[in-house]
Coordinates of C-alpha atoms in Angstrom, one line a residue:
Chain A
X1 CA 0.0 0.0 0.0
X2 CA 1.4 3.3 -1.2
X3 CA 1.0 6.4 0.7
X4 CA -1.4 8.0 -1.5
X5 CA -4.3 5.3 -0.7
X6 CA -3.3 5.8 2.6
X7 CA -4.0 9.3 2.5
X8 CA -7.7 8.8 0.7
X9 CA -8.9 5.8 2.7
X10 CA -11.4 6.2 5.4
X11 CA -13.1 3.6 7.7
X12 CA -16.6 3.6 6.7
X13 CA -17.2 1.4 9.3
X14 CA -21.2 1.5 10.5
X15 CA -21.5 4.2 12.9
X16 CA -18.2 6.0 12.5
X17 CA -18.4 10.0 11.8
X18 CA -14.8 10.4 11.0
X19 CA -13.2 7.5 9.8
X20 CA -9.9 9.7 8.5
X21 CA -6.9 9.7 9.1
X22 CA -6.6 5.7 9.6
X23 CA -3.2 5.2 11.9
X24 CA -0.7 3.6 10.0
X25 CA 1.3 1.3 11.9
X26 CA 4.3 -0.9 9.5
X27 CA 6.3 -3.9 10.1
X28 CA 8.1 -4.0 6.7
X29 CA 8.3 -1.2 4.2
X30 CA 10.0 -1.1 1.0
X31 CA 11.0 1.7 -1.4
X32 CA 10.0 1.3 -5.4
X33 CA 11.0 3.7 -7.9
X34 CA 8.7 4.9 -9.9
X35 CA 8.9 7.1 -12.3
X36 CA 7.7 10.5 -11.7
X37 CA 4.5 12.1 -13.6
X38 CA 5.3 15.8 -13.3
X39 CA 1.3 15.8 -14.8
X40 CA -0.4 13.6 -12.1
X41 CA 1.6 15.5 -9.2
X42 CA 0.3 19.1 -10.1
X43 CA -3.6 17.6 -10.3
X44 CA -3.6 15.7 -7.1
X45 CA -1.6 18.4 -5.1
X46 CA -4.6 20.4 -4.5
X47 CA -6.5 16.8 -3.3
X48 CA -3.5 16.0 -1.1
X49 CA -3.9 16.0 2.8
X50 CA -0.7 17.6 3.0
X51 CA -0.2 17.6 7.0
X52 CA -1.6 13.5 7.0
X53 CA 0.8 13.1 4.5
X54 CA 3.7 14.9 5.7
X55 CA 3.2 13.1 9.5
X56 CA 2.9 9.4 8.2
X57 CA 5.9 10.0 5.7
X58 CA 8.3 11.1 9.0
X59 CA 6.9 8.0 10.9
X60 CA 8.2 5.7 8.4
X61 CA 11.7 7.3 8.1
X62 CA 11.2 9.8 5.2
X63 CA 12.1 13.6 6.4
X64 CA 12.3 15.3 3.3
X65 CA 9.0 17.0 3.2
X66 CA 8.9 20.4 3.9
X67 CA 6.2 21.6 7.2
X68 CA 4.2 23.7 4.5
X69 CA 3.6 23.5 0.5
X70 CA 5.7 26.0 -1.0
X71 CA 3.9 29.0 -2.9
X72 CA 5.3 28.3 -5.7
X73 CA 4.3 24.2 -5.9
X74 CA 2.9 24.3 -9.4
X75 CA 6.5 24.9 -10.6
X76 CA 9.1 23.7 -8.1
X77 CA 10.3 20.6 -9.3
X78 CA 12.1 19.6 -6.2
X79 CA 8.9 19.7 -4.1
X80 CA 7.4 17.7 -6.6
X81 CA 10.1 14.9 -7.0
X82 CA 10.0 15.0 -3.4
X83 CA 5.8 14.9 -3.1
X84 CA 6.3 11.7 -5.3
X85 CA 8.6 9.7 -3.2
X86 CA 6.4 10.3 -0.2
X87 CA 3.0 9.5 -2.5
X88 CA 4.2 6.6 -4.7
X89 CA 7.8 5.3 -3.9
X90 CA 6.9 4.5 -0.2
X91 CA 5.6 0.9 0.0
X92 CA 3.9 -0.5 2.7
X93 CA 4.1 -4.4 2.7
X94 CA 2.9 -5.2 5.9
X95 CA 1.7 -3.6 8.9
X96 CA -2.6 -2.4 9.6
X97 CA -4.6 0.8 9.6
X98 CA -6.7 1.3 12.7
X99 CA -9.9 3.2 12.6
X100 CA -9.5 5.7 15.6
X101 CA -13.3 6.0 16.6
X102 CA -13.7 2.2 16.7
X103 CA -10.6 0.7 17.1
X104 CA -11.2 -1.8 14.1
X105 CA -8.0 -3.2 12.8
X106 CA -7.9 -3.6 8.8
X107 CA -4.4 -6.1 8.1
X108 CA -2.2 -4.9 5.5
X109 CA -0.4 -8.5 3.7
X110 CA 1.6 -8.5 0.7
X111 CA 1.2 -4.6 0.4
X112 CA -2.6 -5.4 -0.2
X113 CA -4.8 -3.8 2.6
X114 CA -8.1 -5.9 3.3
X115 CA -10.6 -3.7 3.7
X116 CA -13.6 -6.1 4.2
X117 CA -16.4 -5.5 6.8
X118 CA -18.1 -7.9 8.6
X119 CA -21.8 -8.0 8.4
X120 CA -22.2 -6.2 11.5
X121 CA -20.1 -3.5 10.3
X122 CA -21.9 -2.0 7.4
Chain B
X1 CA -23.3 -18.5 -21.5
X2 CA -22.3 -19.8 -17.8
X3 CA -22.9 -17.1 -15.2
X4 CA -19.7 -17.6 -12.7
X5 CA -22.1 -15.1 -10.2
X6 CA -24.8 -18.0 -9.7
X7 CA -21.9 -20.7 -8.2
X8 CA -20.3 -18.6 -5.6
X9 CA -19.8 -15.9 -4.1
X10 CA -17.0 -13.8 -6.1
X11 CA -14.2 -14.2 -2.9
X12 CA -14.5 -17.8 -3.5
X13 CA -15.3 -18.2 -7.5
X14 CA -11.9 -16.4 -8.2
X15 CA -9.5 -18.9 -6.0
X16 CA -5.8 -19.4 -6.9
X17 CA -6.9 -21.4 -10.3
X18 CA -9.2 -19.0 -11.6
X19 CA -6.2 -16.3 -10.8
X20 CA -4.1 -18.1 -13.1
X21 CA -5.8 -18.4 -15.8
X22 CA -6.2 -14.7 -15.8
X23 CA -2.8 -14.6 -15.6
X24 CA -1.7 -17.0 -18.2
X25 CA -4.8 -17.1 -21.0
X26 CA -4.2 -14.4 -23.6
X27 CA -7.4 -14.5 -24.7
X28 CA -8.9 -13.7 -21.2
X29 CA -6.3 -10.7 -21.5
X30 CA -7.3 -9.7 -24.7
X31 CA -10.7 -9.8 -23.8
X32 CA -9.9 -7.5 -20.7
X33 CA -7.8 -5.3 -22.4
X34 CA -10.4 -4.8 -25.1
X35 CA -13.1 -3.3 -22.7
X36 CA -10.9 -1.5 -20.6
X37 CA -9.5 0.6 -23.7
X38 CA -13.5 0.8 -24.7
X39 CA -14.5 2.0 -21.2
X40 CA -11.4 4.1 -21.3
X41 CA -12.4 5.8 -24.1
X42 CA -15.7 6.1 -22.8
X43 CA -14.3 8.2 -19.4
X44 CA -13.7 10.7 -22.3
X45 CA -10.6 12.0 -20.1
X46 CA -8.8 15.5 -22.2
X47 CA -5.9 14.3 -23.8
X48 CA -1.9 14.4 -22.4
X49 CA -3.5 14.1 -18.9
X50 CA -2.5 12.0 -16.0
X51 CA -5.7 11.5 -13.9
X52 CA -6.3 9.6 -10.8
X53 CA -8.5 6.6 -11.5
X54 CA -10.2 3.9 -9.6
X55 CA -11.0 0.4 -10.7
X56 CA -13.4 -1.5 -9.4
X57 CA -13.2 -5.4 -9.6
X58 CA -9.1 -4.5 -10.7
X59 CA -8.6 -8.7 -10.8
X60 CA -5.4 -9.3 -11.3
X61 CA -4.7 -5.4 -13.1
X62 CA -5.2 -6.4 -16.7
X63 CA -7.5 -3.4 -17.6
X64 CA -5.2 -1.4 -14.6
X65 CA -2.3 -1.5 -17.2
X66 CA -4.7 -0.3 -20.0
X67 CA -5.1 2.9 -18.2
X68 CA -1.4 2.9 -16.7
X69 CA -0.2 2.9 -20.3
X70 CA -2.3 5.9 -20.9
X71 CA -0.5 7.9 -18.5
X72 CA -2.7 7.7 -15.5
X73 CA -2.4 6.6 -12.3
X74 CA -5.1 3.7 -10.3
X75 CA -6.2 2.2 -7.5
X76 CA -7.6 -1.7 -7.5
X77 CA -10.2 -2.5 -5.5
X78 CA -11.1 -6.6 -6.1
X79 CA -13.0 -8.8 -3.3
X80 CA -10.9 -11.6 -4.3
X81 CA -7.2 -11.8 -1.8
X82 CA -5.7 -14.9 -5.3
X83 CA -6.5 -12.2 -8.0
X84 CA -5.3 -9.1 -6.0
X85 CA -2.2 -11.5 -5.1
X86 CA -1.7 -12.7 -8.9
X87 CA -1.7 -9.3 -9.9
X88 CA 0.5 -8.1 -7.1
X89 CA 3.3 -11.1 -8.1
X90 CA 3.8 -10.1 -11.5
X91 CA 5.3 -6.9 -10.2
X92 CA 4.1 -4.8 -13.7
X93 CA 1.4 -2.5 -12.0
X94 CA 2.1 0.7 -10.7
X95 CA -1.6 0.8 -9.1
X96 CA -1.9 0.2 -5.9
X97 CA -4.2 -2.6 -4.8
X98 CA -6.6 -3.5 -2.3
X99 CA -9.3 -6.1 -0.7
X100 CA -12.7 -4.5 -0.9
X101 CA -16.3 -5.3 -1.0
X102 CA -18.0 -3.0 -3.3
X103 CA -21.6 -3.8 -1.7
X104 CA -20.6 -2.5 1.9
X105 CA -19.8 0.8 1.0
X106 CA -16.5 2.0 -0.6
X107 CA -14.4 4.2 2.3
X108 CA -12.8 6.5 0.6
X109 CA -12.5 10.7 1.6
X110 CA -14.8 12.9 -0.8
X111 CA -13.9 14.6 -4.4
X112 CA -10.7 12.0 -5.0
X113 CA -11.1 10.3 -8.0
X114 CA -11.2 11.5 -11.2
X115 CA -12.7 8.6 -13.3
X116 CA -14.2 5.3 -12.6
X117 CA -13.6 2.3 -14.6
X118 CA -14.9 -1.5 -14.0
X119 CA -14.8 -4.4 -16.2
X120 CA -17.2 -7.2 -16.0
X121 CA -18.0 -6.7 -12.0
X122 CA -21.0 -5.0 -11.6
X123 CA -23.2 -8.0 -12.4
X124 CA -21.9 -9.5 -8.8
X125 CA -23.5 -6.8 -6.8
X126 CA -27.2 -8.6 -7.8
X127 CA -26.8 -12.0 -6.1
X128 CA -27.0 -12.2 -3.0
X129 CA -24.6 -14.4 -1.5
X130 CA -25.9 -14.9 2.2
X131 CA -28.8 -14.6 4.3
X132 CA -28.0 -11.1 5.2
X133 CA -26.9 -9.5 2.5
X134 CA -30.1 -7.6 0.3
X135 CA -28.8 -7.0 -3.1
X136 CA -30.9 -4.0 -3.5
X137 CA -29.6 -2.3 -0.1
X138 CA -25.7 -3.5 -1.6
X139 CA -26.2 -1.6 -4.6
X140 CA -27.4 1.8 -3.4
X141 CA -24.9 1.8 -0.7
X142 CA -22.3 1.3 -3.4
X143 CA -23.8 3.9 -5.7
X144 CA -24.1 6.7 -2.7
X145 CA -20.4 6.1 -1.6
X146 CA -18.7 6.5 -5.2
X147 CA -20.9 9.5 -5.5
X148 CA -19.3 10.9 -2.8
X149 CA -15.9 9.9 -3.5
X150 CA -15.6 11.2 -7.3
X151 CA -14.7 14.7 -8.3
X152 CA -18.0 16.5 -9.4
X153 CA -18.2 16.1 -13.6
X154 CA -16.1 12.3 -13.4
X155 CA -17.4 9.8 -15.6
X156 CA -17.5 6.1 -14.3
X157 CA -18.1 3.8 -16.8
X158 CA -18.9 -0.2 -15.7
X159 CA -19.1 -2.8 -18.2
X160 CA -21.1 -5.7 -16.9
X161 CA -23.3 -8.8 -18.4
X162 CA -26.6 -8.2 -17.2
X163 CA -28.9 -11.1 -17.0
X164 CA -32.4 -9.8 -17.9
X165 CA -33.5 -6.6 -18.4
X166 CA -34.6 -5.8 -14.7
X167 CA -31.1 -6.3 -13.6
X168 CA -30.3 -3.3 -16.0
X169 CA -33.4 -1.3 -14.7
X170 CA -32.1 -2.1 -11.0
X171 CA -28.5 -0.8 -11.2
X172 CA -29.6 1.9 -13.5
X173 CA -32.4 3.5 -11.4
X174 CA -30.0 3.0 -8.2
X175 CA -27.3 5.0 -9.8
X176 CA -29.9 7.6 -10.7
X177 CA -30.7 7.9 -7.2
X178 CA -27.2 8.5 -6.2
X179 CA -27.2 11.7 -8.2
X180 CA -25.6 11.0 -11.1
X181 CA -26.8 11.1 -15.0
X182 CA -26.3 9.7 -17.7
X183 CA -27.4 6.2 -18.4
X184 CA -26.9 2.8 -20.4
X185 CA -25.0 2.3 -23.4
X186 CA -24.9 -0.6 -26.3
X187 CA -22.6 -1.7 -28.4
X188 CA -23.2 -3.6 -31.6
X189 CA -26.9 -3.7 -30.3
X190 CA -27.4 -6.4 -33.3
X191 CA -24.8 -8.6 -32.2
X192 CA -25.2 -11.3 -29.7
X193 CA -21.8 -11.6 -29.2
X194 CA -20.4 -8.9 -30.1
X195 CA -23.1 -7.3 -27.5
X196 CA -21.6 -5.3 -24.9
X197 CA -23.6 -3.4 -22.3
X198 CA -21.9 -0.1 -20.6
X199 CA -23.1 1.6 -17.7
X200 CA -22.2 5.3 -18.5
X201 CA -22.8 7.7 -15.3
X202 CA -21.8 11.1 -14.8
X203 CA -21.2 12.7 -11.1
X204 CA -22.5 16.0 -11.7
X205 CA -22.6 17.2 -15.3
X206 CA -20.3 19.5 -16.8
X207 CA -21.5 22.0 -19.7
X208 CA -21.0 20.3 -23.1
X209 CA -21.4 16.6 -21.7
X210 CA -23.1 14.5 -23.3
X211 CA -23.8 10.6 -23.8
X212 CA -21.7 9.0 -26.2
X213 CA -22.4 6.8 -29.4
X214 CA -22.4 3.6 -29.3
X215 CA -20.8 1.0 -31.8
X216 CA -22.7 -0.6 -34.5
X217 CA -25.6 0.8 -33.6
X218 CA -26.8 2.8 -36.9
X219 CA -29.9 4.4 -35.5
X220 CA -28.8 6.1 -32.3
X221 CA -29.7 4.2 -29.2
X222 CA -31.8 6.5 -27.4
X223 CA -34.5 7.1 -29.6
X224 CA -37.3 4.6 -30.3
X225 CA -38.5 5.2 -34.0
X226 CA -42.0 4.3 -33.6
X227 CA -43.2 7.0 -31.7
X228 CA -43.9 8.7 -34.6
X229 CA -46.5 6.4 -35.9
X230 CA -48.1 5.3 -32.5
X231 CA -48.5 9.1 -32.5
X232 CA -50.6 9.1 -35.7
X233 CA -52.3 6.2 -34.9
X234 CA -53.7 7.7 -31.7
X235 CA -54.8 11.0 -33.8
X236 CA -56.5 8.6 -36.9
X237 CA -58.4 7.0 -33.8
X238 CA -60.3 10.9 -34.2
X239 CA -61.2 10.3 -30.1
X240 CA -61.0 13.5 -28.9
X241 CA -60.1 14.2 -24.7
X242 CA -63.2 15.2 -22.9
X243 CA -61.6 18.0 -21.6
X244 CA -62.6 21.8 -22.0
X245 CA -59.9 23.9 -24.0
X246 CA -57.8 25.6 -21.4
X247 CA -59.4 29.6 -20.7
X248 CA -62.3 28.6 -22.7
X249 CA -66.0 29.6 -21.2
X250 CA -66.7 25.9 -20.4
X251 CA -63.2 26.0 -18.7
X252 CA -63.9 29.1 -16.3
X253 CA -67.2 27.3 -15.6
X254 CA -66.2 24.4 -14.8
X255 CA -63.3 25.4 -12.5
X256 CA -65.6 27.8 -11.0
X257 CA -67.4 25.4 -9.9
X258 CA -65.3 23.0 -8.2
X259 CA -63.6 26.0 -6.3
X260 CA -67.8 26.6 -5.1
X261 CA -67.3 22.9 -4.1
X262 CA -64.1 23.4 -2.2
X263 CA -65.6 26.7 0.0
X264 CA -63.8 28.9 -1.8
X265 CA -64.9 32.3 -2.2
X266 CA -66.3 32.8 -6.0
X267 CA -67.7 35.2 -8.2
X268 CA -71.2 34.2 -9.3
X269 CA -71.8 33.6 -13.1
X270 CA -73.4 35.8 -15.5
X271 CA -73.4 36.5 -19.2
X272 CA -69.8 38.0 -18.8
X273 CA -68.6 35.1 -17.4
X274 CA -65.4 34.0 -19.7
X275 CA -66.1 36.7 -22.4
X276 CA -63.1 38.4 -24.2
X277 CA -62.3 41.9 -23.3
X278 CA -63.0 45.4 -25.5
X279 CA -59.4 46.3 -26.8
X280 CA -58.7 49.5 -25.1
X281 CA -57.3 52.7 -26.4

């Protein structure tokens, strides 16, 4: 699981009123290398929880991220590089998110988070 | 044709053999690749973009590679842990993946995705698999959480195999519910199998959208061309409505009438009642 699902997932678990952020807790991480889209980077900026993102990046070791986006984000291509390491590069193969309202525990294996509810939950 | 959605429920249907074959059948991928570059297409995205996408029933990210070849970037959502896995091994999609019933709600923050794509899933959401699950309740919970989850004026385009026509009336008035427009879409309408049903929805229109054509269909889907001539028929009939021209004398009379009925306040009728005006000068 890459950062950037992380920072659009919410628990929709049955009776939760703010499902988001989900705490990210990881046993294994790995770093990919994918190649940057200059393109998809300036549409999702404005989409972006950038203080979500920013927190769970320095909790798994990456410190590159400046506190605030820069004015001139559009055009700065070092911001951008760096935006996509933290958004696409950053891996998460195992570990769970945990819904704070309800404490529910989703597992993440093989960098696939299982998001399945039980039939209680919806 | 053999409806996989009548055996089992999809988390067990698609086990580690049914993965493979996905994996290892060109045909199957061609298939897939096929109506993922259709409903691709069909998103009508502006050209050298690079949009965020979500794909719903992802498999093992056959149609994900479509759209990551087209410069975008996706997310997979599948119920089944040996596609997702499958997909995950062969280490070619840049998507990310992840295990997710579409019938319980998708959890996702509102406005994110641009575009919606699904090939060959939707059909899943009308069985119901156990005691407890409605398919009815399934499908407008899924309908009212992509809603919310798609930027406003996203397409999401599903290509399924209904099995009768209700099915089609089901998941289209749901989705109509939900807010969006748009509606269903056939190609090669004449073709049994060539026959391919699209589910075409917009989240909010922008100006200049419109449905698009579909394939092999010479007369344009929406209309049906005997309207025309039921319409004469009716008139040749020569039976005339009942009814009192609107404003006529009759009209006022009548209407006067019923508001005596009602206890309304009313002027009584004379020999003016309903008569034209003298032009004034």
């Amino acid at each position: 699981m890459k950062l950037l699902t992380h920072n659009i997932l919410q628990s929709n678990v049955k009776g939760v009123k703010n499902g988001y952020p989900l705490m990210l807790k990881a046993t294994k991480i790995t770093i990919l290398d994918v190649p940057v889209n200059f393109e998809f980077i300036k549409n999702i900026m404005g989409r972006i929880d950038y203080q979500v993102l920013r927190a769970v990046a320095i909790a798994l070791g990456y410190t590159e991220l400046p506190a605030e986006i820069p004015g001139d984000a559009d055009t700065n291509e070092d911001f951008m590089r760096k935006l996509h390491h933290a958004l696409q590069n950053i891996e998460v193969e195992e570990g769970e998110l945990q819904c704070k309202e309800s404490g529910r525990v989703f597992p993440i294996n093989n960098g696939i988070p299982n998001m399945l509810l039980h039939e209680n939950e919806v | 044709m053999s409806r996989p959605e009548h055996l089992k429920p999809p988390e067990e249907f698609y086990d580690e053999a049914e993965a493979k074959k996905y994996a290892k059948s060109t045909r199957m991928q061609d298939v897939q690749v096929q109506l993922a570059e259709r409903a691709l297409e069909l998103l009508a995205l502006p050209p050298n973009t690079s949009k965020l996408i979500m794909d719903i029933g992802c498999g093992t990210g056959i149609s994900g590679l479509v759209l990551q070849k087209a410069g975008h970037t996706w997310l997979g959502l599948d119920i089944s842990e040996h596609m997702l896995i499958t997909g995950k091994k062969s280490g070619e999609q840049e998507g990310d993946l992840m295990r997710h019933d579409m019938g319980t709600g998708l959890g996702f923050r509102s406005g994110i995705f641009d575009g919606v794509i699904s090939i060959s899933a939707l059909q899943w959401l009308c069985n119901a698999d156990s005691s407890a699950a409605n398919p009815v309740t399934r499908i407008n919970r899924f309908f009212n959480s992509l809603y919310a989850c798609m930027v406003r004026g996203g397409r999401a385009v599903f290509q399924f195999y209904p099995e009768n026509s209700q099915q089609i009336e089901l998941l289209t008035s749901a989705a109509l519910r939900s807010g969006f427009t748009g509606g269903l879409l056939v190609d090669y309408p004449n073709s049994t199998k060539a026959k391919k049903y699209f589910l075409v929805l917009f989240a909010g229109t922008l100006p200049g959208q419109h449905m698009p054509k579909a394939l092999g269909a010479e007369q344009s889907s929406d209309t049906v061309s005997f309207v025309g001539q039921r319409d004469r028929m009716r008139k040749s009939k020569g039976k005339k409505s009942d009814r009192a021209p609107v404003k006529s004398k009759e009209w006022i009379l009548n209407k006067k009438e019923r508001q005596r009925k009602q206890g309304k306040e009313t002027r009584p009728d004379s020999a003016y009642t309903g008569r034209k005006r003298r032009p004034k000068f």
